[in-house]
Short mmCIF file of C-alpha atoms in Angstrom, two decimals:
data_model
loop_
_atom_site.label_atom_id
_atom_site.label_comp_id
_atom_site.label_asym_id
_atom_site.label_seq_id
_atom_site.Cartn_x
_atom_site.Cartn_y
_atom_site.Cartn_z
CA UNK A 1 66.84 -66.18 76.65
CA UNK A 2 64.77 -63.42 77.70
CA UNK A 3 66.20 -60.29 79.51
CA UNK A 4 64.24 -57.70 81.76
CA UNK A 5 65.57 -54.16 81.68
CA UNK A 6 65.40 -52.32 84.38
CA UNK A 7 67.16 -49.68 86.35
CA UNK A 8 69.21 -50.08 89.37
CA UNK A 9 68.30 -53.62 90.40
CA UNK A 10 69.73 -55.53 93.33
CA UNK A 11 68.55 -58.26 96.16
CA UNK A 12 69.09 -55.22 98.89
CA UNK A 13 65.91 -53.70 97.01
CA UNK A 14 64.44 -56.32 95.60
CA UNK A 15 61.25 -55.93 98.34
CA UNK A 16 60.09 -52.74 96.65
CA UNK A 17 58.48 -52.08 93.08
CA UNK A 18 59.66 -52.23 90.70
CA UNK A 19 62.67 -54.59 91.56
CA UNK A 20 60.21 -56.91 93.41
CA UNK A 21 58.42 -57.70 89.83
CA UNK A 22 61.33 -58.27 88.67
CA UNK A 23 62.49 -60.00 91.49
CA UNK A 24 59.53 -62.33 91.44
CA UNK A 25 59.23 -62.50 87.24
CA UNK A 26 63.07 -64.19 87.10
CA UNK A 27 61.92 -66.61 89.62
CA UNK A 28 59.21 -68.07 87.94
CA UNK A 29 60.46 -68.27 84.30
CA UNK A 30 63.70 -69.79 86.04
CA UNK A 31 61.15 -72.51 87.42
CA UNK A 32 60.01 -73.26 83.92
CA UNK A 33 63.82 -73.58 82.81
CA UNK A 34 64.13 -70.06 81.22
CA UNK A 35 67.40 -68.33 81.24
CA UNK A 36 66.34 -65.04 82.75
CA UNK A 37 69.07 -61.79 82.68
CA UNK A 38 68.30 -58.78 84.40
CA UNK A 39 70.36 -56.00 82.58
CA UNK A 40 70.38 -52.03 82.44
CA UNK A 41 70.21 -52.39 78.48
CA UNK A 42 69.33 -54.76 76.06
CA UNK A 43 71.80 -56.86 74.11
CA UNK A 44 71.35 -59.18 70.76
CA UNK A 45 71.43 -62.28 72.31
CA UNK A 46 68.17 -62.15 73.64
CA UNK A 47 64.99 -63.98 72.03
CA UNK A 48 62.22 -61.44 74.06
CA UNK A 49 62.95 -58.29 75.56
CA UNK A 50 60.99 -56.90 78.50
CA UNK A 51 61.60 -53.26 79.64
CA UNK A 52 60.22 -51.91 83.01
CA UNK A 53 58.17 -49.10 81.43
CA UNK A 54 59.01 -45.00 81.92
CA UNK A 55 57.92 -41.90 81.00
CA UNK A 56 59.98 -41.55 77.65
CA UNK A 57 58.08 -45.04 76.29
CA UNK A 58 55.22 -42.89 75.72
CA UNK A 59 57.54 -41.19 72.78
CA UNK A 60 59.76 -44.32 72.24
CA UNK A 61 59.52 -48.06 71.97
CA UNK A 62 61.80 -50.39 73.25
CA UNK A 63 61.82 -53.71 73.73
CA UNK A 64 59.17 -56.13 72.92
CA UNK A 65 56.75 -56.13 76.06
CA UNK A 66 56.22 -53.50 78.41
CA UNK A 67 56.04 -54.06 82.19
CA UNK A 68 53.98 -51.63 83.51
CA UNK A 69 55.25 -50.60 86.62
CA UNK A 70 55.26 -46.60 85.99
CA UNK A 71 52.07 -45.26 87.23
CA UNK A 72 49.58 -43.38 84.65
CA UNK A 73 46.81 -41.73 85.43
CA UNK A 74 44.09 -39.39 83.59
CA UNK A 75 43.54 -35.79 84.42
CA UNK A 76 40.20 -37.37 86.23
CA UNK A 77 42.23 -39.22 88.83
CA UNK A 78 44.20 -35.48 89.50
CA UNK A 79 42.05 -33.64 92.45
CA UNK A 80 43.11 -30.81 94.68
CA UNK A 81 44.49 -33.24 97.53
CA UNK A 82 46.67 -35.11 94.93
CA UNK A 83 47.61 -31.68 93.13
CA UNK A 84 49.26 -30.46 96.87
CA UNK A 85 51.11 -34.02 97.64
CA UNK A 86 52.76 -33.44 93.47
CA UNK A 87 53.81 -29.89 94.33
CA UNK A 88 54.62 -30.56 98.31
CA UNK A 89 56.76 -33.69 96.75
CA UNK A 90 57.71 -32.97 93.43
CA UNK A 91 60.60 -35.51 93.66
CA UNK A 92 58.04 -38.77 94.08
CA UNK A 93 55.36 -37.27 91.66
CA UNK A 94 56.24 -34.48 89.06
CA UNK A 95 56.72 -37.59 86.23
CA UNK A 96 53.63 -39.13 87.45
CA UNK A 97 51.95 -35.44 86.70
CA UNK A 98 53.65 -35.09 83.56
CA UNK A 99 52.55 -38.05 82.35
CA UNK A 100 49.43 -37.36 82.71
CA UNK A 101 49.18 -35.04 79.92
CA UNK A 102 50.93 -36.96 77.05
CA UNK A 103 48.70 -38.74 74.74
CA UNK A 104 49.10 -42.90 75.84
CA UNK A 105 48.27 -44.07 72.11
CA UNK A 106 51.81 -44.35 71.60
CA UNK A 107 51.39 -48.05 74.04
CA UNK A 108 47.77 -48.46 73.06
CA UNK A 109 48.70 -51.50 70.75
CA UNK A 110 51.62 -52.52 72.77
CA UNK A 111 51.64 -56.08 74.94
CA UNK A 112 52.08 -54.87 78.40
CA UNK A 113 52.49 -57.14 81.96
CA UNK A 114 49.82 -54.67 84.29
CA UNK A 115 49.95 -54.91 87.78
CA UNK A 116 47.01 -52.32 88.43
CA UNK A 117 43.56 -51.07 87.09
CA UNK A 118 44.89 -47.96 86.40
CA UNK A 119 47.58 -49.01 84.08
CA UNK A 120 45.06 -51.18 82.09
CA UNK A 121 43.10 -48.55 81.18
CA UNK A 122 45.51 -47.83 78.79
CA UNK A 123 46.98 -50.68 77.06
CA UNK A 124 46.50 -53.16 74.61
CA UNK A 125 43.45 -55.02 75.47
CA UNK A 126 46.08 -58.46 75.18
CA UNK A 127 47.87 -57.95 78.10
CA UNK A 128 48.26 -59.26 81.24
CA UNK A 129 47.32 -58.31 84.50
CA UNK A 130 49.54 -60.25 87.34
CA UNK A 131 49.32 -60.16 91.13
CA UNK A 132 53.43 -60.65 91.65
CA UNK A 133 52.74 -63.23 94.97
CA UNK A 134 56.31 -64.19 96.74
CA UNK A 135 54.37 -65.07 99.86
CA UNK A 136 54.52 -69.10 100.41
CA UNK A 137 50.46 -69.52 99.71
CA UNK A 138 50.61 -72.81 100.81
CA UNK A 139 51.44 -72.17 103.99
CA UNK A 140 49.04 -69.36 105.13
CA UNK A 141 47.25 -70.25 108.16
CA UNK A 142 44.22 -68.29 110.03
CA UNK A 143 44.78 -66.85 113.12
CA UNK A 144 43.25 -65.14 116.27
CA UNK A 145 42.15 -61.95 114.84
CA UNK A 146 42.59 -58.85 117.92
CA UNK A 147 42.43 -56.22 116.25
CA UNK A 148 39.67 -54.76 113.72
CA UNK A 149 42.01 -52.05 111.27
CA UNK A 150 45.83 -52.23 110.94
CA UNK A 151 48.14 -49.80 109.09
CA UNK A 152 51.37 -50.65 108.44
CA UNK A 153 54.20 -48.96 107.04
CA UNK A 154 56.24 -45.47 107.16
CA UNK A 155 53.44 -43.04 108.46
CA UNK A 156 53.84 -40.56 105.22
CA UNK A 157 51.08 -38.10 103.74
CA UNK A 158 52.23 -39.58 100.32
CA UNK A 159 50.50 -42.71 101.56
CA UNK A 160 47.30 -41.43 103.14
CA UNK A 161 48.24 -41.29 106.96
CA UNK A 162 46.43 -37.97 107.23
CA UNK A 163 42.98 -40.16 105.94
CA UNK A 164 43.83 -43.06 108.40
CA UNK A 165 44.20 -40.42 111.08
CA UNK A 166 40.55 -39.18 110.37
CA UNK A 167 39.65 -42.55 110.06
CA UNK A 168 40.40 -44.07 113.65
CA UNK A 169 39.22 -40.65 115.12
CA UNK A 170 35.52 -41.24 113.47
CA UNK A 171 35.64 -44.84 114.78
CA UNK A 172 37.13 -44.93 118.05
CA UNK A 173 34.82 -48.01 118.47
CA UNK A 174 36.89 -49.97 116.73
CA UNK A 175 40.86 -51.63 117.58
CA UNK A 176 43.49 -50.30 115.79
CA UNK A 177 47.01 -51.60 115.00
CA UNK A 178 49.90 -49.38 113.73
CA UNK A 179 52.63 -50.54 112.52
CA UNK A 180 54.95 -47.84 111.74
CA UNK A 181 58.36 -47.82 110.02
CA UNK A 182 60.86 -45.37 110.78
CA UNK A 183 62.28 -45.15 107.67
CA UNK A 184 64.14 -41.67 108.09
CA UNK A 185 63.62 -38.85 110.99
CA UNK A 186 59.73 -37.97 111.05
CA UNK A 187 58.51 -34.61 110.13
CA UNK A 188 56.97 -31.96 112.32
CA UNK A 189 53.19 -33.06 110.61
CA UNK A 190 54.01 -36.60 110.44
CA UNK A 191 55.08 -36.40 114.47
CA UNK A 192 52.09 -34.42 114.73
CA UNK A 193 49.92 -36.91 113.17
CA UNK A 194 51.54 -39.73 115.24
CA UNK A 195 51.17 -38.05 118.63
CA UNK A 196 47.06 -38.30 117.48
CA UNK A 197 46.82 -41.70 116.98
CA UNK A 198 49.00 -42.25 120.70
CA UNK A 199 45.97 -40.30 121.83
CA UNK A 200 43.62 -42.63 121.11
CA UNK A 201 42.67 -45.41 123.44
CA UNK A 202 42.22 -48.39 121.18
CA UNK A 203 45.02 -47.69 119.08
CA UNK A 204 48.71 -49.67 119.40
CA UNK A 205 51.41 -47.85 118.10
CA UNK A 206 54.63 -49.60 117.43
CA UNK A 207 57.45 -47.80 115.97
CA UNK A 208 60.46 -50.69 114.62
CA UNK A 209 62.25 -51.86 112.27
CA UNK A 210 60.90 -55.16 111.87
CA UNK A 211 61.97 -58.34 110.35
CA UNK A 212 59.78 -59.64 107.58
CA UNK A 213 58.34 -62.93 109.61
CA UNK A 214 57.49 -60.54 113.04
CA UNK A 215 55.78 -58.28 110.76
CA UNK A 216 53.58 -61.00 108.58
CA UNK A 217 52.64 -62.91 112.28
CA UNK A 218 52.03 -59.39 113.40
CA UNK A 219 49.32 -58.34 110.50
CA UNK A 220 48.07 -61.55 110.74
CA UNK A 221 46.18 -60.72 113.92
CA UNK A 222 44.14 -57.78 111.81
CA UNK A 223 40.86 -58.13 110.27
CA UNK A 224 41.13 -55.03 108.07
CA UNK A 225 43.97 -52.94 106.65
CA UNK A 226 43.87 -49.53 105.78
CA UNK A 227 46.07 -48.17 103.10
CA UNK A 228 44.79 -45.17 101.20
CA UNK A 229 47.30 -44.04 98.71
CA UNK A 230 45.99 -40.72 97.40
CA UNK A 231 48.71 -41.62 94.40
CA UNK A 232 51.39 -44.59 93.88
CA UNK A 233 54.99 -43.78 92.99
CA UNK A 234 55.15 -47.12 91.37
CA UNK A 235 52.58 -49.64 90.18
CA UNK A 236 51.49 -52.73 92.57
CA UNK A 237 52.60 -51.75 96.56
CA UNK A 238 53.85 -54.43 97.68
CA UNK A 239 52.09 -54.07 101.18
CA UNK A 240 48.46 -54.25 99.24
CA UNK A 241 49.89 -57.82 98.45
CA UNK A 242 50.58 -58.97 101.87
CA UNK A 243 47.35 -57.49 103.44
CA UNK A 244 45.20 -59.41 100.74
CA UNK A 245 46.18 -62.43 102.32
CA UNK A 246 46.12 -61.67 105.74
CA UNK A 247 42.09 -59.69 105.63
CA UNK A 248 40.23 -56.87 103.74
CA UNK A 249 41.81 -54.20 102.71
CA UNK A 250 40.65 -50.48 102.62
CA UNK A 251 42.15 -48.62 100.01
CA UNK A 252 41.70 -45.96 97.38
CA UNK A 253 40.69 -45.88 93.49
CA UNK A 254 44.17 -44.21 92.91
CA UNK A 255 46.22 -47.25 94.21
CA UNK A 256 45.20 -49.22 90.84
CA UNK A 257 43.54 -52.27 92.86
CA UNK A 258 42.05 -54.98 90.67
CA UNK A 259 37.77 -54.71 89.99
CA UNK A 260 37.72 -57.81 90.59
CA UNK A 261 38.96 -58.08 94.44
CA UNK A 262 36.67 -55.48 94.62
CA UNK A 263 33.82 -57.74 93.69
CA UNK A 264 35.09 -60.69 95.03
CA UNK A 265 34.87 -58.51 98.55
CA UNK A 266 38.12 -58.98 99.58
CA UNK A 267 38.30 -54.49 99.18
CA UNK A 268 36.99 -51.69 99.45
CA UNK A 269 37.47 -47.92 97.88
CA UNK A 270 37.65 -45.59 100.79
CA UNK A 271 34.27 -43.77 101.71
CA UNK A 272 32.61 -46.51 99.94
CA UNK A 273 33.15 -48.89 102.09
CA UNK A 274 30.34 -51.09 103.20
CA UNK A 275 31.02 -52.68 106.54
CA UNK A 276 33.66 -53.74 108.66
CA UNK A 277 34.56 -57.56 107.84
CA UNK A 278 35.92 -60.42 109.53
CA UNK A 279 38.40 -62.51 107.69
CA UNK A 280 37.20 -63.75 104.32
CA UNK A 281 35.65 -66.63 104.11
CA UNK A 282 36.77 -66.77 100.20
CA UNK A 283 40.47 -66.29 100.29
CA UNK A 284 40.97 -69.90 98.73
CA UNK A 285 39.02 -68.44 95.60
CA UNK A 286 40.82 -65.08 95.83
CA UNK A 287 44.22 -66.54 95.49
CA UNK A 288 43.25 -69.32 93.00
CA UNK A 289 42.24 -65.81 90.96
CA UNK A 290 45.41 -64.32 91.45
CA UNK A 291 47.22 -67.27 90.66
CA UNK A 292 45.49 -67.79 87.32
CA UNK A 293 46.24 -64.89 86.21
CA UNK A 294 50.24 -65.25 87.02
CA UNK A 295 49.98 -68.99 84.90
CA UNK A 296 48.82 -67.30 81.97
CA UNK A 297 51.77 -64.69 81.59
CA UNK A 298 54.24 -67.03 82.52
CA UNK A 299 53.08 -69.79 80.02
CA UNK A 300 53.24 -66.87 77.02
CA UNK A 301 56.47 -66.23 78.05
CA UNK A 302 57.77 -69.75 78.30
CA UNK A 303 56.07 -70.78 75.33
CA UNK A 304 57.57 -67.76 73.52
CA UNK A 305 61.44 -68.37 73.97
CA UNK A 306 61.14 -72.44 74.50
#
């Protein structure tokens, strides 16, 4: 038996990190025949332990792999921007700052699961790096593409909205789609920022709650996706995920996104971008990447407890 600790866990939140690892993690060692508990502490009937990584692992062990869904960053990835969003939000980010000055050799020979390029930076060279797909990949199809940049998601400064802002204003050339959750009552700047984008001509702005299948046809009509997290409150957003497959993604050093998208084309670090792109042409080899490197954790784990 294996057991993943984490805290909190339930279906009803299951679609954000770091329950959706988890989420996704039970389902495929369940598919191999693994009995899989998710539990808020570790008992002695289990054969490997997994514990969602936090703050107080960098001072303490437990369990016997780590899955590294707690951000950590160096003092290098700290600039003034991300300094105002810790002290303007203290509640998303003051851990994530803290962090950042205790020494990591405490999980330097540890096994970790990594979902970013940040995180692997400072882990056991051993571990694995795993793009956490739920999406049906057999069943992606290419569509019409309208529109050349989509954002989606609530329009918060903690995810970059003030960049996409400047973004569509310095390239009112181009089609933009916004998709914008309403998760709770707008701020005065985030209103502020909205009423901007209304303002320009080649932007659609749609505010809704939308159900998972309206919003995947509905990014499926972009080319590009912007989605410049100046810092992530936890490891692997889900929405980089989904864009992948759907067209290139625009994002920032800071969200942890793999080197080797990156190369393979499929991103692009913000302001050094090279061009606009049309869907790629590669996505076969991009997700045949992605899923190679999900086979080889779950076959260590399988072959561990079986």
């Amino acid at each position: 038996m294996i057991e993943i600790r984490v805290k909190n866990y339930s279906l009803n939140n299951s679609k954000r990190q770091p329950w959706y690892t988890v989420n996704w993690l039970e389902n495929e060692l369940s598919k191999c025949g693994v009995d899989v508990r998710i539990v808020n502490s570790f008992t002695e009937q289990s054969k490997l332990k997994i514990a969602a990584f936090s703050i107080k692992n960098l001072f303490f062990k437990e369990g016997d792999i780590y899955l590294l869904t707690f951000p950590l960053y160096s003092l290098k990835d700290i600039g003034l921007r991300e300094l105002r969003l810790i002290f303007k939000y203290p509640q998303n980010f003051i851990l994530i700052f803290i962090a950042v000055f205790i020494p990591k050799w405490k999980i330097r020979n540890e096994k970790c699961i990594v979902l970013s390029e940040n995180g692997l930076r400072f882990v056991n060279p051993n571990s694995y790096y795993i793009f956490p797909l739920k999406i049906d990949l057999n069943n992606l199809s290419e569509v019409d593409k309208y529109y050349d940049y989509c954002y989606f998601g609530p329009p918060y400064l903690t995810r970059g909205f003030e960049d996409v802002v400047r973004f569509v204003q310095k390239n009112r050339h181009l089609k933009f789609l916004f998709l914008l959750r309403p998760d709770r009552q707008f701020t005065p700047v985030e209103n502020e920022l909205i009423e901007k984008i209304k303002e320009e001509p080649s932007a659609n702005v749609i505010i809704e709650f939308m159900d998972y299948d309206k919003l995947i046809l509905k990014i499926s009509e972009c080319n590009n996706f912007l989605l410049p997290f100046p810092l992530v409150m936890s490891e692997g957003p889900t929405v980089l995920y989904e864009a992948l497959l759907h067209g290139h993604v625009l994002t920032t050093s800071n969200s942890g996104i793999s080197r080797d998208l990156i190369e393979m084309g499929v991103v692009d670090i913000l302001g050094r971008q090279r061009t606009t792109r049309n869907f790629n042409p590669a996505l076969g080899e991009v997700i045949s990447f992605m899923k190679s490197k999900n086979k080889e954790l779950v076959k260590y784990l399988c072959d561990e407890v079986l």
